[in-house]
Amino acid sequence: MGLDGREIIVAGGGIGGLAAALALRQRGAEVRVLEQAGAITEVGAGIQVSPNGLRVIEALGLGEALRARACRGRAVRLRDYRDGAEVTRLDLDRLPASQGYYFVHRADLIALLADAAREAGVTIRLLQKVAGVRPGPKPELSL
Ligand SMILES: Cc1cc2nc3c(=O)[nH]c(=O)nc-3n(C[C@H](O)[C@H](O)[C@H](O)COP(=O)(O)OP(=O)(O)OC[C@H]3O[C@@H](n4cnc5c(N)ncnc54)[C@H](O)[C@@H]3O)c2cc1C
């Protein structure tokens, strides 16, 4: 689907907003991301990228870049909280290479998405808190 020249505003520059902004830009839209915070950043630790998430990252053209920053999971082991005994083990090594299960630091994933979005021509504006959206043929946005 082509979106040539369509103006699209994405409220929020998290993982979801940035991925959506890049995907829309890659289809020709003029995209602006409005982020309430003063920086595009992510606190916290790692995030698991499951095969469906990887499909999206691949479709955005960022598969190789993600793999360079991530480590591939070999297994997920569920344990009994009382004694640590293994309840079940998900053998991720059996997934084909194209469907890997990856672990990446959130800050690295967000930087990857933000850099790619900016490079593609997405405008990211900081300190912009969206207060409301009035839907309609010409939607109105209030800050
Ligand atoms: C403890 C925990 C562990 C998780 N582990 C995983 C995992 O391993 N794998 C996985 O796939 N998912 C995981 N998730 C889920 C995943 O973190 C979320 O689905 C994902 O971060 C959501 O991204 P998002 O961009 O939609 O929202 P957010 O990351 O919440 O980003 C929203 C952004 O919008 C901005 N914003 C909010 N309101 C406004 C406004 N009014 N105007 C402008 N900007 C605004 C915020 O400042 C923020 O930057 C986990 C979640 C938690 C809580």
Coordinates of N, CA and C and ligand atoms in Angstrom, one line a residue:
M1 N 0.8 -1.2 0.0 CA 0.0 0.0 0.0 C 0.9 1.2 0.0
G2 N 0.7 2.2 -0.9 CA 1.5 3.4 -1.0 C 0.8 4.5 -0.2
L3 N 1.6 5.2 0.5 CA 1.0 6.3 1.3 C 1.7 7.6 0.9
D4 N 2.1 7.7 -0.3 CA 2.9 8.9 -0.8 C 2.3 10.2 -0.3
G5 N 3.2 10.9 0.4 CA 2.8 12.3 0.8 C 1.8 12.4 2.0
R6 N 1.2 11.3 2.4 CA 0.2 11.4 3.5 C 0.9 11.8 4.7
E7 N 0.3 12.8 5.4 CA 1.0 13.3 6.7 C 0.4 12.4 7.9
I8 N 1.4 11.8 8.6 CA 1.0 11.0 9.7 C 1.7 11.4 10.9
I9 N 1.0 11.5 12.0 CA 1.6 11.9 13.3 C 1.5 10.6 14.2
V10 N 2.6 10.2 14.8 CA 2.6 9.1 15.7 C 2.8 9.7 17.1
A11 N 1.9 9.4 18.0 CA 2.1 9.9 19.4 C 2.9 8.9 20.2
G12 N 4.1 9.2 20.6 CA 4.9 8.3 21.4 C 6.0 7.7 20.7
G13 N 7.2 7.9 21.2 CA 8.4 7.4 20.5 C 9.0 6.2 21.2
G14 N 8.1 5.2 21.6 CA 8.6 4.0 22.2 C 8.9 3.0 21.1
I15 N 9.1 1.7 21.5 CA 9.4 0.7 20.5 C 8.3 0.6 19.4
G16 N 7.0 0.7 19.9 CA 5.9 0.6 19.0 C 5.8 1.8 18.1
G17 N 5.9 3.0 18.7 CA 5.7 4.2 17.9 C 6.8 4.3 16.8
L18 N 8.0 4.0 17.2 CA 9.1 4.2 16.2 C 9.0 3.1 15.1
A19 N 8.7 1.9 15.5 CA 8.5 0.9 14.5 C 7.4 1.2 13.5
A20 N 6.3 1.7 14.0 CA 5.2 2.1 13.1 C 5.6 3.3 12.3
A21 N 6.3 4.2 12.9 CA 6.7 5.4 12.1 C 7.6 5.0 10.9
L22 N 8.6 4.1 11.2 CA 9.5 3.7 10.1 C 8.7 2.9 9.0
A23 N 7.8 2.1 9.5 CA 7.1 1.3 8.5 C 6.2 2.2 7.6
L24 N 5.6 3.2 8.2 CA 4.8 4.2 7.4 C 5.7 5.0 6.5
R25 N 6.8 5.4 7.0 CA 7.7 6.2 6.2 C 8.2 5.4 5.0
Q26 N 8.5 4.1 5.2 CA 9.0 3.2 4.1 C 7.9 3.1 3.0
R27 N 6.6 3.4 3.4 CA 5.6 3.3 2.4 C 5.2 4.7 1.8
G28 N 6.1 5.7 2.1 CA 6.0 7.0 1.5 C 5.3 8.1 2.3
A29 N 4.9 7.8 3.5 CA 4.2 8.8 4.3 C 5.2 9.8 4.8
E30 N 4.7 11.0 5.1 CA 5.5 12.1 5.8 C 5.2 11.9 7.3
V31 N 6.1 11.4 8.0 CA 5.8 11.0 9.4 C 6.5 11.8 10.4
R32 N 5.7 12.3 11.5 CA 6.3 13.0 12.6 C 5.9 12.2 13.8
V33 N 6.9 12.0 14.7 CA 6.7 11.3 16.0 C 6.8 12.4 17.0
L34 N 5.7 12.5 17.9 CA 5.7 13.4 19.0 C 5.9 12.7 20.3
E35 N 7.0 13.0 20.9 CA 7.4 12.2 22.1 C 7.4 13.2 23.3
Q36 N 6.7 12.8 24.4 CA 6.6 13.7 25.5 C 7.9 13.9 26.3
A37 N 8.7 12.9 26.2 CA 10.0 13.0 27.0 C 11.0 13.9 26.3
G38 N 12.1 14.2 27.1 CA 13.1 15.0 26.5 C 14.2 14.3 25.7
A39 N 14.1 13.0 25.6 CA 15.0 12.2 24.9 C 14.4 10.9 24.5
I40 N 14.8 10.3 23.3 CA 14.4 9.0 22.9 C 15.3 8.0 23.6
T41 N 14.8 7.4 24.6 CA 15.6 6.5 25.4 C 14.8 5.5 26.1
E42 N 15.4 4.5 26.5 CA 14.7 3.4 27.2 C 15.4 2.9 28.4
V43 N 14.8 3.0 29.5 CA 15.5 2.5 30.7 C 15.1 1.0 30.9
G44 N 15.7 0.4 31.8 CA 15.3 -1.0 32.0 C 16.3 -1.9 31.4
A45 N 16.0 -3.1 31.3 CA 17.0 -4.1 31.0 C 16.7 -4.7 29.6
G46 N 16.8 -5.9 29.5 CA 16.7 -6.5 28.1 C 15.2 -6.8 27.7
I47 N 15.1 -7.1 26.5 CA 13.8 -7.5 25.9 C 14.0 -8.7 25.0
Q48 N 13.0 -9.6 25.1 CA 13.1 -10.8 24.3 C 12.4 -10.5 23.0
V49 N 13.1 -10.8 21.9 CA 12.4 -10.6 20.6 C 12.1 -12.0 20.0
S50 N 10.8 -12.3 20.0 CA 10.4 -13.6 19.6 C 10.3 -13.6 18.1
P51 N 10.1 -14.8 17.5 CA 10.1 -14.9 16.0 C 9.1 -13.9 15.3
N52 N 8.0 -13.7 15.9 CA 7.0 -12.7 15.2 C 7.6 -11.3 15.3
G53 N 8.2 -11.0 16.4 CA 8.9 -9.6 16.5 C 10.0 -9.5 15.5
L54 N 10.7 -10.6 15.4 CA 11.9 -10.6 14.4 C 11.4 -10.4 13.0
R55 N 10.2 -11.0 12.7 CA 9.6 -10.8 11.3 C 9.4 -9.4 11.0
V56 N 8.9 -8.6 12.1 CA 8.7 -7.2 11.9 C 10.0 -6.5 11.7
I57 N 11.0 -6.8 12.5 CA 12.3 -6.1 12.4 C 12.9 -6.4 11.0
E58 N 12.8 -7.7 10.6 CA 13.3 -8.0 9.3 C 12.6 -7.2 8.2
A59 N 11.3 -7.1 8.3 CA 10.5 -6.4 7.3 C 10.9 -4.9 7.2
L60 N 11.4 -4.4 8.4 CA 11.8 -3.0 8.4 C 13.3 -2.9 7.9
G61 N 13.9 -4.0 7.5 CA 15.2 -4.0 7.0 C 16.3 -3.9 8.1
L62 N 15.9 -4.3 9.3 CA 16.9 -4.1 10.4 C 17.3 -5.4 11.0
G63 N 17.0 -6.5 10.3 CA 17.4 -7.9 10.9 C 18.8 -8.0 11.2
E64 N 19.6 -7.7 10.3 CA 21.1 -7.9 10.5 C 21.6 -7.0 11.6
A65 N 21.1 -5.7 11.6 CA 21.6 -4.8 12.6 C 21.1 -5.3 14.0
L66 N 19.9 -5.8 14.1 CA 19.5 -6.4 15.4 C 20.4 -7.5 15.8
R67 N 20.6 -8.4 14.9 CA 21.5 -9.6 15.3 C 22.8 -9.2 15.8
A68 N 23.4 -8.1 15.2 CA 24.7 -7.6 15.6 C 24.7 -7.1 17.1
R69 N 23.5 -6.7 17.6 CA 23.4 -6.1 18.9 C 22.8 -7.1 19.9
A70 N 22.4 -8.3 19.4 CA 21.6 -9.1 20.3 C 22.3 -10.5 20.5
C71 N 21.8 -11.3 21.4 CA 22.3 -12.6 21.5 C 21.1 -13.6 21.3
R72 N 21.4 -14.7 20.6 CA 20.4 -15.6 20.3 C 20.1 -16.5 21.5
G73 N 18.8 -16.7 21.8 CA 18.5 -17.5 22.9 C 18.5 -19.0 22.5
R74 N 19.0 -19.9 23.4 CA 19.0 -21.3 23.1 C 17.9 -22.1 23.7
A75 N 17.4 -21.5 24.8 CA 16.3 -22.2 25.5 C 15.6 -21.3 26.5
V76 N 14.3 -21.6 26.7 CA 13.6 -20.9 27.8 C 13.2 -22.0 28.8
R77 N 13.6 -21.8 30.0 CA 13.4 -22.9 31.0 C 12.5 -22.3 32.1
L78 N 11.3 -22.9 32.3 CA 10.4 -22.5 33.4 C 10.7 -23.3 34.6
R79 N 10.9 -22.6 35.7 CA 11.2 -23.4 37.0 C 10.2 -23.1 38.1
D80 N 10.1 -24.1 38.9 CA 9.2 -24.0 40.1 C 9.8 -23.0 41.1
Y81 N 9.0 -22.0 41.5 CA 9.6 -20.9 42.3 C 10.0 -21.5 43.7
R82 N 9.4 -22.6 44.1 CA 9.7 -23.1 45.5 C 11.1 -23.7 45.6
D83 N 11.5 -24.5 44.6 CA 12.8 -25.2 44.7 C 13.6 -25.1 43.5
G84 N 13.2 -24.3 42.5 CA 14.0 -24.1 41.3 C 14.0 -25.3 40.3
A85 N 13.2 -26.3 40.6 CA 13.2 -27.5 39.8 C 12.6 -27.1 38.4
E86 N 13.2 -27.7 37.4 CA 12.7 -27.3 36.0 C 11.3 -27.9 35.8
V87 N 10.4 -27.1 35.3 CA 9.0 -27.5 35.0 C 9.0 -27.9 33.5
T88 N 9.5 -27.0 32.7 CA 9.5 -27.3 31.3 C 10.6 -26.5 30.6
R89 N 11.0 -27.0 29.5 CA 12.1 -26.4 28.7 C 11.7 -26.2 27.3
L90 N 11.8 -25.0 26.8 CA 11.5 -24.7 25.4 C 12.8 -24.7 24.6
D91 N 13.0 -25.6 23.7 CA 14.2 -25.8 23.0 C 14.3 -24.8 21.8
L92 N 14.9 -23.7 22.0 CA 14.9 -22.7 20.9 C 15.9 -23.0 19.8
D93 N 16.8 -23.9 20.1 CA 17.8 -24.3 19.1 C 17.1 -25.0 17.9
R94 N 15.9 -25.5 18.2 CA 15.2 -26.2 17.1 C 14.5 -25.2 16.1
L95 N 14.5 -23.9 16.4 CA 13.9 -23.0 15.5 C 14.9 -22.8 14.3
P96 N 14.3 -22.7 13.1 CA 15.2 -22.4 12.0 C 15.9 -21.0 12.2
A97 N 17.0 -20.8 11.5 CA 17.8 -19.5 11.7 C 16.9 -18.3 11.4
S98 N 16.0 -18.4 10.5 CA 15.1 -17.3 10.1 C 14.1 -17.0 11.2
Q99 N 13.9 -17.9 12.2 CA 12.9 -17.6 13.2 C 13.5 -17.6 14.6
G100 N 14.7 -17.0 14.6 CA 15.4 -17.0 15.9 C 14.7 -16.3 17.0
Y101 N 15.1 -16.5 18.2 CA 14.6 -15.9 19.4 C 15.8 -15.1 20.0
Y102 N 15.6 -13.8 20.1 CA 16.8 -13.0 20.5 C 16.5 -12.2 21.7
F103 N 17.7 -11.9 22.4 CA 17.6 -11.0 23.6 C 18.5 -9.8 23.3
V104 N 17.9 -8.7 23.6 CA 18.6 -7.4 23.2 C 18.4 -6.4 24.3
H105 N 19.3 -5.5 24.6 CA 19.1 -4.5 25.6 C 18.1 -3.5 25.0
R106 N 17.1 -3.1 25.8 CA 16.1 -2.2 25.3 C 16.6 -0.9 24.7
A107 N 17.7 -0.3 25.4 CA 18.3 0.9 24.9 C 18.9 0.7 23.5
D108 N 19.4 -0.5 23.2 CA 20.0 -0.8 21.9 C 18.9 -0.9 20.8
L109 N 17.8 -1.5 21.2 CA 16.7 -1.7 20.2 C 16.1 -0.3 19.9
I110 N 15.9 0.5 20.9 CA 15.2 1.8 20.7 C 16.2 2.7 19.9
A111 N 17.5 2.6 20.1 CA 18.4 3.4 19.3 C 18.4 2.9 17.9
L112 N 18.4 1.6 17.7 CA 18.3 1.1 16.3 C 17.1 1.6 15.6
L113 N 16.0 1.6 16.2 CA 14.7 2.0 15.6 C 14.7 3.5 15.3
A114 N 15.2 4.3 16.3 CA 15.2 5.7 16.2 C 16.2 6.2 15.1
D115 N 17.4 5.6 15.1 CA 18.3 6.0 14.1 C 17.8 5.7 12.7
A116 N 17.2 4.5 12.5 CA 16.7 4.1 11.2 C 15.5 5.0 10.8
A117 N 14.7 5.3 11.8 CA 13.6 6.2 11.4 C 14.1 7.6 11.0
R118 N 15.0 8.1 11.7 CA 15.6 9.4 11.4 C 16.2 9.4 10.0
E119 N 17.0 8.3 9.8 CA 17.7 8.2 8.5 C 16.7 8.1 7.3
A120 N 15.6 7.5 7.6 CA 14.6 7.3 6.5 C 13.8 8.6 6.3
G121 N 14.0 9.6 7.2 CA 13.3 10.9 7.0 C 12.1 11.1 8.0
V122 N 12.0 10.3 9.0 CA 11.0 10.6 10.0 C 11.5 11.7 10.9
T123 N 10.6 12.7 11.2 CA 10.9 13.7 12.1 C 10.5 13.3 13.5
I124 N 11.4 13.4 14.5 CA 11.1 13.1 15.9 C 11.2 14.4 16.7
R125 N 10.0 14.7 17.3 CA 10.0 16.0 18.1 C 9.8 15.6 19.5
L126 N 10.7 16.1 20.3 CA 10.7 15.8 21.8 C 9.9 16.8 22.6
L127 N 9.6 16.5 23.8 CA 8.9 17.4 24.7 C 7.6 17.9 24.1
Q128 N 6.9 16.9 23.4 CA 5.6 17.2 22.8 C 4.6 16.2 23.4
K129 N 3.8 16.6 24.3 CA 2.9 15.7 24.9 C 1.5 15.9 24.2
V130 N 1.0 14.8 23.6 CA -0.3 14.9 22.9 C -1.3 14.8 24.0
A131 N -2.2 15.9 24.0 CA -3.2 15.9 25.0 C -4.5 15.3 24.5
G132 N -4.7 15.3 23.2 CA -6.0 14.7 22.7 C -6.0 14.7 21.2
V133 N -6.8 13.9 20.6 CA -7.0 13.8 19.2 C -8.5 13.8 18.9
R134 N -8.9 14.7 18.0 CA -10.3 14.7 17.6 C -10.4 14.0 16.2
P135 N -11.0 12.8 16.1 CA -11.0 12.1 14.9 C -11.9 12.8 13.9
G136 N -11.8 12.4 12.6 CA -12.7 13.0 11.6 C -11.9 13.0 10.3
P137 N -12.5 13.6 9.2 CA -11.8 13.6 7.9 C -10.5 14.4 8.0
K138 N -10.5 15.4 8.8 CA -9.3 16.2 9.1 C -9.0 16.1 10.6
P139 N -8.4 15.1 11.1 CA -8.2 15.0 12.5 C -7.5 16.1 13.1
E140 N -7.9 16.5 14.3 CA -7.2 17.6 15.0 C -6.5 17.1 16.2
L141 N -5.3 17.6 16.4 CA -4.4 17.2 17.5 C -4.2 18.3 18.5
S142 N -4.4 18.0 19.8 CA -4.1 19.1 20.7 C -2.9 18.7 21.6
L143 N -2.0 19.7 21.9 CA -0.8 19.4 22.6 C -0.9 20.0 24.0
Ligands
LIG1 C1 8.4 -6.0 32.8 C2 8.1 -6.1 31.3 C3 8.8 -7.0 30.5 C4 8.5 -7.1 29.2 N1 9.2 -8.0 28.4 C5 9.0 -8.0 27.1 C6 9.8 -8.9 26.3 O1 10.7 -9.6 26.7 N2 9.5 -9.0 24.9 C7 8.5 -8.2 24.4 O2 8.3 -8.3 23.1 N3 7.8 -7.4 25.1 C8 8.0 -7.2 26.5 N4 7.3 -6.4 27.2 C9 6.3 -5.5 26.5 C10 7.0 -4.4 25.8 O3 7.9 -3.7 26.7 C11 5.9 -3.4 25.4 O4 5.0 -4.1 24.6 C12 6.5 -2.3 24.6 O5 7.6 -1.6 25.2 C13 5.4 -1.3 24.2 O6 6.0 -0.3 23.4 P1 5.2 1.0 23.1 O7 6.0 1.8 22.2 O8 3.8 0.6 22.6 O9 5.0 1.7 24.5 P2 6.1 2.4 25.5 O10 7.4 1.7 25.4 O11 5.3 2.6 26.8 O12 6.3 3.8 24.8 C14 5.3 4.8 24.8 C15 6.0 6.1 24.5 O13 5.0 7.1 24.3 C16 5.3 8.2 25.1 N5 4.1 8.9 25.4 C17 3.1 8.4 26.2 N6 2.0 9.2 26.2 C18 2.4 10.2 25.4 C19 1.6 11.4 25.0 N7 0.4 11.7 25.5 N8 2.2 12.3 24.1 C20 3.5 12.0 23.6 N9 4.2 10.9 24.0 C21 3.6 10.0 24.8 C22 6.1 7.7 26.3 O14 6.9 8.7 26.8 C23 6.9 6.6 25.6 O15 8.1 7.0 25.1 C24 7.5 -6.2 28.6 C25 6.9 -5.3 29.4 C26 7.2 -5.2 30.7 C27 6.4 -4.2 31.6

